[in-house]
CSV table of C-alpha atoms in Angstrom, one decimal:
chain,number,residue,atom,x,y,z
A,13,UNK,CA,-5.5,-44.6,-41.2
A,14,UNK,CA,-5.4,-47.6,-39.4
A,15,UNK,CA,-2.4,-48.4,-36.7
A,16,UNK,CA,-0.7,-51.7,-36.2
A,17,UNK,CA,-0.4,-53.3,-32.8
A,18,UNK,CA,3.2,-51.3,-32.5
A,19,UNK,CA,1.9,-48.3,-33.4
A,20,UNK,CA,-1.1,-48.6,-31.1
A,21,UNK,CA,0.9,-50.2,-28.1
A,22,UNK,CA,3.6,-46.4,-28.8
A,23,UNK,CA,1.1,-44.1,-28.9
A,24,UNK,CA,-1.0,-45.7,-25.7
A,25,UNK,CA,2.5,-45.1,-24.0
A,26,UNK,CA,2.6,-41.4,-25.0
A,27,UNK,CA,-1.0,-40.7,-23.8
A,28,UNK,CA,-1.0,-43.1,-20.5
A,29,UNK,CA,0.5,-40.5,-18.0
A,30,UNK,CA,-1.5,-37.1,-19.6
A,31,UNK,CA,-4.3,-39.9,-18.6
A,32,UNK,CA,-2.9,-40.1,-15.0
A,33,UNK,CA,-2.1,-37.0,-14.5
A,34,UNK,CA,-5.6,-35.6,-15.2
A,35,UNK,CA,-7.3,-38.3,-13.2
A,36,UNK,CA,-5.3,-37.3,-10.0
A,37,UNK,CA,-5.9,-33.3,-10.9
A,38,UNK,CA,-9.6,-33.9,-11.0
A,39,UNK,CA,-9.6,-36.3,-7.9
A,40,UNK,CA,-7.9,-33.4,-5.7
A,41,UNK,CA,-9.7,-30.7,-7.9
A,42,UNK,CA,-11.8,-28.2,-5.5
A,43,UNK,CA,-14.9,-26.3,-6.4
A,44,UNK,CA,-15.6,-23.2,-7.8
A,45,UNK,CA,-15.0,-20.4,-5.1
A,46,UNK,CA,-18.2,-19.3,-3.2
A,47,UNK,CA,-19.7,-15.8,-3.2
A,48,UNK,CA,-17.3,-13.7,-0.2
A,49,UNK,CA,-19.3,-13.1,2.7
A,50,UNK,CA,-18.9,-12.1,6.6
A,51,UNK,CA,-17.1,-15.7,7.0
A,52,UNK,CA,-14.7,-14.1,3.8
A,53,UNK,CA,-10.6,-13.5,4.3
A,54,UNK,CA,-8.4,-11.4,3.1
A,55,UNK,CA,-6.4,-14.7,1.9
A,56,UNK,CA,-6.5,-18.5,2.5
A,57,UNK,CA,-3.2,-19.3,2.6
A,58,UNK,CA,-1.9,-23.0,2.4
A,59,UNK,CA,1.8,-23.7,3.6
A,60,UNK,CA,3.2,-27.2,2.0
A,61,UNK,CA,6.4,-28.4,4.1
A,62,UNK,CA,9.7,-30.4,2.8
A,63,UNK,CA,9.8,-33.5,5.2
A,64,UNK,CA,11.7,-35.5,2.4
A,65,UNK,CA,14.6,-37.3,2.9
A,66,UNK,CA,17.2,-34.4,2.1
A,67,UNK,CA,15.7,-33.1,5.2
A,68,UNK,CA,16.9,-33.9,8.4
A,69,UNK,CA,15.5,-33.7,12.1
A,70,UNK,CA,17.7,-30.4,12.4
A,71,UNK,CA,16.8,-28.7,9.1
A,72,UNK,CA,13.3,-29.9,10.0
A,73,UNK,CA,13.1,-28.1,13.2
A,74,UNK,CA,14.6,-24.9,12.0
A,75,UNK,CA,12.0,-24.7,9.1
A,76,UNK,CA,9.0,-25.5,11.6
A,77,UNK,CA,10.7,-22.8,14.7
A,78,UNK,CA,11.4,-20.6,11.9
A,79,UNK,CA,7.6,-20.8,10.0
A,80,UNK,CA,6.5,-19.8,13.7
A,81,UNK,CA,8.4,-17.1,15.0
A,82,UNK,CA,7.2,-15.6,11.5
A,83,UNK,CA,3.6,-15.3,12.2
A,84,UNK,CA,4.7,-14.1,15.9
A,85,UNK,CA,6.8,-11.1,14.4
A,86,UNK,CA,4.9,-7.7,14.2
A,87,UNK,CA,5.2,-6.7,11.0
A,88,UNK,CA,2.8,-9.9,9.9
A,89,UNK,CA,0.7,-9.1,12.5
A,90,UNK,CA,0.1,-5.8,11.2
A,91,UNK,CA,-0.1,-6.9,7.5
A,92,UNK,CA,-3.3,-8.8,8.4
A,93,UNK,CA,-4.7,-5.6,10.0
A,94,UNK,CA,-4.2,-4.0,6.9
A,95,UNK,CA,-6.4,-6.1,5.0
A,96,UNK,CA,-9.7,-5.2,3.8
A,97,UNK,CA,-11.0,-8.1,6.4
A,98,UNK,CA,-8.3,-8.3,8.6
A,99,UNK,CA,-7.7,-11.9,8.9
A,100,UNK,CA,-6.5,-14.7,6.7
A,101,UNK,CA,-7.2,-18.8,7.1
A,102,UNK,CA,-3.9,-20.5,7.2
A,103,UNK,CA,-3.9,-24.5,6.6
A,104,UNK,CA,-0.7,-26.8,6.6
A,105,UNK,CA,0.6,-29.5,5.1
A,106,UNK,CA,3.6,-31.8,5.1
A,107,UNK,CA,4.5,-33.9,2.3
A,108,UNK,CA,7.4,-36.0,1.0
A,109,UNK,CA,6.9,-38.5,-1.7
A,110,UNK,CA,4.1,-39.3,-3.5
A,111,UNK,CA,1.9,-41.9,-0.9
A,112,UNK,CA,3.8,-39.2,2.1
A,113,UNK,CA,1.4,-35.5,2.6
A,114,UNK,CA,-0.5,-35.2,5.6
A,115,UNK,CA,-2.5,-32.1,6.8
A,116,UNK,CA,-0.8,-30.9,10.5
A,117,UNK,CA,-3.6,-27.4,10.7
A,118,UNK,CA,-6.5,-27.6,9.3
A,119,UNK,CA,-8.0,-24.4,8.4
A,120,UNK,CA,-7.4,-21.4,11.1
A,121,UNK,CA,-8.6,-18.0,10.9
A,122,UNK,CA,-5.9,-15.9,12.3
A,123,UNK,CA,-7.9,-12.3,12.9
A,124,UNK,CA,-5.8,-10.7,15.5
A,125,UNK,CA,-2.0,-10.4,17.0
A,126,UNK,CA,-3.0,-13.4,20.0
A,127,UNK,CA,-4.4,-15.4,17.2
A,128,UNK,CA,-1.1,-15.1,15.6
A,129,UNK,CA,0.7,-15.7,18.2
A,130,UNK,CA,-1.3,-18.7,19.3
A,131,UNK,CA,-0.3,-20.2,15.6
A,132,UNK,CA,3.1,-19.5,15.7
A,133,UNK,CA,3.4,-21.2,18.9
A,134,UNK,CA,1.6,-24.2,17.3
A,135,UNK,CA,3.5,-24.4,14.4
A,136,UNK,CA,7.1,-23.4,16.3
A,137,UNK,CA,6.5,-27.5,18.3
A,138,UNK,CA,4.9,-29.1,15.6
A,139,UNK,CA,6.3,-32.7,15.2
A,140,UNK,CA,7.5,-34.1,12.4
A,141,UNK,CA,4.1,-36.9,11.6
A,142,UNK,CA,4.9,-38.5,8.2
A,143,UNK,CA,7.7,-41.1,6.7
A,144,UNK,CA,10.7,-39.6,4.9
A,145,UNK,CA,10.7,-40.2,1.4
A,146,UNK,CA,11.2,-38.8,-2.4
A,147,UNK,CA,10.5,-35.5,-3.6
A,148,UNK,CA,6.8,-34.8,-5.0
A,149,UNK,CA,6.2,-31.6,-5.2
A,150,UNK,CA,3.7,-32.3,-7.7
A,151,UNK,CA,1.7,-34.6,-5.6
A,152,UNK,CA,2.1,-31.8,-2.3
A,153,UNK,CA,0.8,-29.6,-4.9
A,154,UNK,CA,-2.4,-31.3,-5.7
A,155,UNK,CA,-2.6,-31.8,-2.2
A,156,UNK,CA,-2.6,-28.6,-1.6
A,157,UNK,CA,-4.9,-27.3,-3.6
A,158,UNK,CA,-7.2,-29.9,-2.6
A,159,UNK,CA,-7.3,-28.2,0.8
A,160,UNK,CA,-9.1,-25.0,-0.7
A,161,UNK,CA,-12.9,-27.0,-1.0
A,162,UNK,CA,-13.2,-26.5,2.8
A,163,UNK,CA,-11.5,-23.2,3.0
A,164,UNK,CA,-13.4,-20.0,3.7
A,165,UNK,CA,-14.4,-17.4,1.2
A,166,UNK,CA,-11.2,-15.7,0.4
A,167,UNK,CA,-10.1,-12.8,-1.7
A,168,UNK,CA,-6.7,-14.8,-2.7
A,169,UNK,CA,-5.7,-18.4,-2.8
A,170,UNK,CA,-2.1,-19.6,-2.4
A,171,UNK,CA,0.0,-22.5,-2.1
A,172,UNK,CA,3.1,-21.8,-0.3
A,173,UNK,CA,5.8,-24.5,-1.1
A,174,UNK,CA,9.1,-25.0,0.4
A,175,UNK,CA,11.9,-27.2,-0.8
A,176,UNK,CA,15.3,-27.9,-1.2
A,177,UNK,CA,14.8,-30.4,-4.0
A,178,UNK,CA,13.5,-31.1,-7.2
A,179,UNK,CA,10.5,-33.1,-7.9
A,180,UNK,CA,12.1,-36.9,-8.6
A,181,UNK,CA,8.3,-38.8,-7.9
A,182,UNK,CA,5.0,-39.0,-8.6
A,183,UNK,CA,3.1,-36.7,-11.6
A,184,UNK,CA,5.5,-34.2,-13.6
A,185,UNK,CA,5.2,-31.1,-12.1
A,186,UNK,CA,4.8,-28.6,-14.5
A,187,UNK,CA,1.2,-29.7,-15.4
A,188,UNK,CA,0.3,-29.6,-12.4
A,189,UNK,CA,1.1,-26.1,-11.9
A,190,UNK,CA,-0.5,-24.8,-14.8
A,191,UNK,CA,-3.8,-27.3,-14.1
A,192,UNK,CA,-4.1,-25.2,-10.6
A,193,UNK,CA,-3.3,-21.9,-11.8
A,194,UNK,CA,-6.2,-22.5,-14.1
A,195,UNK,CA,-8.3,-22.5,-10.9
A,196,UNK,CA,-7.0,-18.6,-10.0
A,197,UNK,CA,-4.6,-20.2,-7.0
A,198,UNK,CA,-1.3,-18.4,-7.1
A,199,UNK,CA,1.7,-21.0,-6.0
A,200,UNK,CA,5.0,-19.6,-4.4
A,201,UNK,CA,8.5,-21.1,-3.4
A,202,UNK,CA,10.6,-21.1,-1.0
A,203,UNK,CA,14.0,-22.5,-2.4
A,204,UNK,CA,16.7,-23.8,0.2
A,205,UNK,CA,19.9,-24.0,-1.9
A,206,UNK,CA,22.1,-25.9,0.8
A,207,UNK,CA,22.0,-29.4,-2.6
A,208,UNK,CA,21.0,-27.2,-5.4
A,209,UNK,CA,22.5,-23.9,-6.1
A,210,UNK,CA,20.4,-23.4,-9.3
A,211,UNK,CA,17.0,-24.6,-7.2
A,212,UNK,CA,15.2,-20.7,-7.8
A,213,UNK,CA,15.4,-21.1,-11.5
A,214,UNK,CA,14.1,-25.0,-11.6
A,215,UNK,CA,11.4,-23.5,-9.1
A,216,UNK,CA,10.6,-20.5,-11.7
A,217,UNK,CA,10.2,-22.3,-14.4
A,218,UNK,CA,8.6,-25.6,-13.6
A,219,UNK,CA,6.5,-24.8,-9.9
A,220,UNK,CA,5.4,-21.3,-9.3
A,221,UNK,CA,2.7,-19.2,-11.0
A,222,UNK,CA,-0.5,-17.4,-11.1
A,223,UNK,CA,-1.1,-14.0,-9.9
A,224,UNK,CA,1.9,-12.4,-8.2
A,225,UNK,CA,3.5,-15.1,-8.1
A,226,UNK,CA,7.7,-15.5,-6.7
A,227,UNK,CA,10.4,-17.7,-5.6
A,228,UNK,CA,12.1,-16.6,-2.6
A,229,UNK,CA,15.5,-18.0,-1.9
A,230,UNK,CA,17.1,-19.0,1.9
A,231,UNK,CA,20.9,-19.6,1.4
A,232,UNK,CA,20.6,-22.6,3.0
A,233,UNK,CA,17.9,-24.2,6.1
A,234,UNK,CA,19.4,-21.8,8.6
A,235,UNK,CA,18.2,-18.9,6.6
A,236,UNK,CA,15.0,-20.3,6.5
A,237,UNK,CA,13.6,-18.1,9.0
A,238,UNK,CA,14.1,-14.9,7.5
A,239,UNK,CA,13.2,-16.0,3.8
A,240,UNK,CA,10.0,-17.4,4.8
A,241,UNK,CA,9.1,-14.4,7.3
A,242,UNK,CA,9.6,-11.8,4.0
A,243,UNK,CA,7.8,-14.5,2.5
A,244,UNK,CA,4.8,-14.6,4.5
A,245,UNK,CA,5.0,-10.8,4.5
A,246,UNK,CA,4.7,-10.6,0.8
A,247,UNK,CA,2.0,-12.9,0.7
A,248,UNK,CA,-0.5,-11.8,2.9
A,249,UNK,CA,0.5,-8.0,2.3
A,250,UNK,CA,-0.7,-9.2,-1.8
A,251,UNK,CA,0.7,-9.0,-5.1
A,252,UNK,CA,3.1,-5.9,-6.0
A,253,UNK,CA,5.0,-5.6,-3.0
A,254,UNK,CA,8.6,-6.5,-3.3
């Protein structure tokens, strides 16, 4: 059947940003994983950081202090001894709209308690080194998982999010999720619910997945530090632990 120019010109408009979207997934799309070997880790973890507007210098500080002190606290420490491997690769990001991500670690093999501690220190006086902007989680996402074509072998891949907003720029988020989770990368969140009360369930439904995946809630940016040091905890410990 043959469309007319209206037809044509409503349907292009329906397909252009399934188009768009899948041009930007394959553009930050990583390679297959490579065979493990004595370079391998227990888990290559990647930590994607809220510096959008609804973030201020304060909140901002208390996320980065409180992302540090994590990897500095003993029980961590001990959860990467318990690996198979005993170390993980931790890389960083922070993002904010969607022309706004920038990588502030590249990839660092933590493989002992003073390589922790060195990393928590880093991360506890990291400065904030992007413009504010929107919220694109889906962009930090792609981002994200763009980071794991130069990560070590690893036994698990994750994208650890944290926000206290909804995506409002760039792709839709959802397909993006599911694109990566195609890839075997398990995305978390961390939802700060100081704006938006119902922020876990938007998260559940539309960011997080793959295996094992959670959401795990801080009231608000001053209970940041504890949410994302049970976070942390859960993640490198792997799937099943509560």
């Amino acid at each position: 059947m043959q469309m007319t120019g209206t037809s044509q010109r409503r349907n292009a408009g329906r397909i252009r940003p399934v188009v768009v979207l899948t041009l930007l997934f394959l553009l930050f799309r990583p390679p297959s994983p490579v065979p493990a070997d004595d370079a391998s880790v227990d888990l290559a973890l990647v930590l994607a950081i809220d510096c959008s507007f609804s973030v201020d210098a304060r909140e901002f500080a208390l996320q980065m202090a409180g992302l540090g002190r994590a990897f500095m606290r003993p029980e961590v420490k001990q959860a990467i001894r318990h690996g198979s491997r005993q170390r993980i690769a931790v890389a960083a990001v922070q993002w904010s709209d969607e022309n706004n991500q920038t990588v502030i670690l590249p990839w660092t093999i933590v493989s002992g308690d003073a390589d922790a501690d060195e990393l928590g220190m880093i991360l506890s006086h990291m400065p904030r080194r992007l413009s504010q902007g929107g919220t694109s989680i889906s962009t930090a996402l792609l981002v994200s998982n763009a980071l794991f074509a130069t990560a070590p072998p690893a036994e698990r891949r994750v994208i650890d999010v944290s926000s206290d907003g909804r995506n409002n720029i760039g792709p839709p988020v959802r397909p993006v999720r599911d694109m990566i989770v195609t890839e075997g990368v398990t995305i978390n969140g961390l939802t700060i619910l100081n704006e938006w009360p119902a922020l876990e369930s938007y998260f559940t439904a539309h960011v997080v997945g793959g295996a094992g995946h959670f959401v795990m809630p801080a009231r608000d940016f001053d209970d940041y530090a504890e949410a994302i040091y049970r976070k942390l905890l859960r993640e490198i410990t792997g799937p099943g632990v509560s």
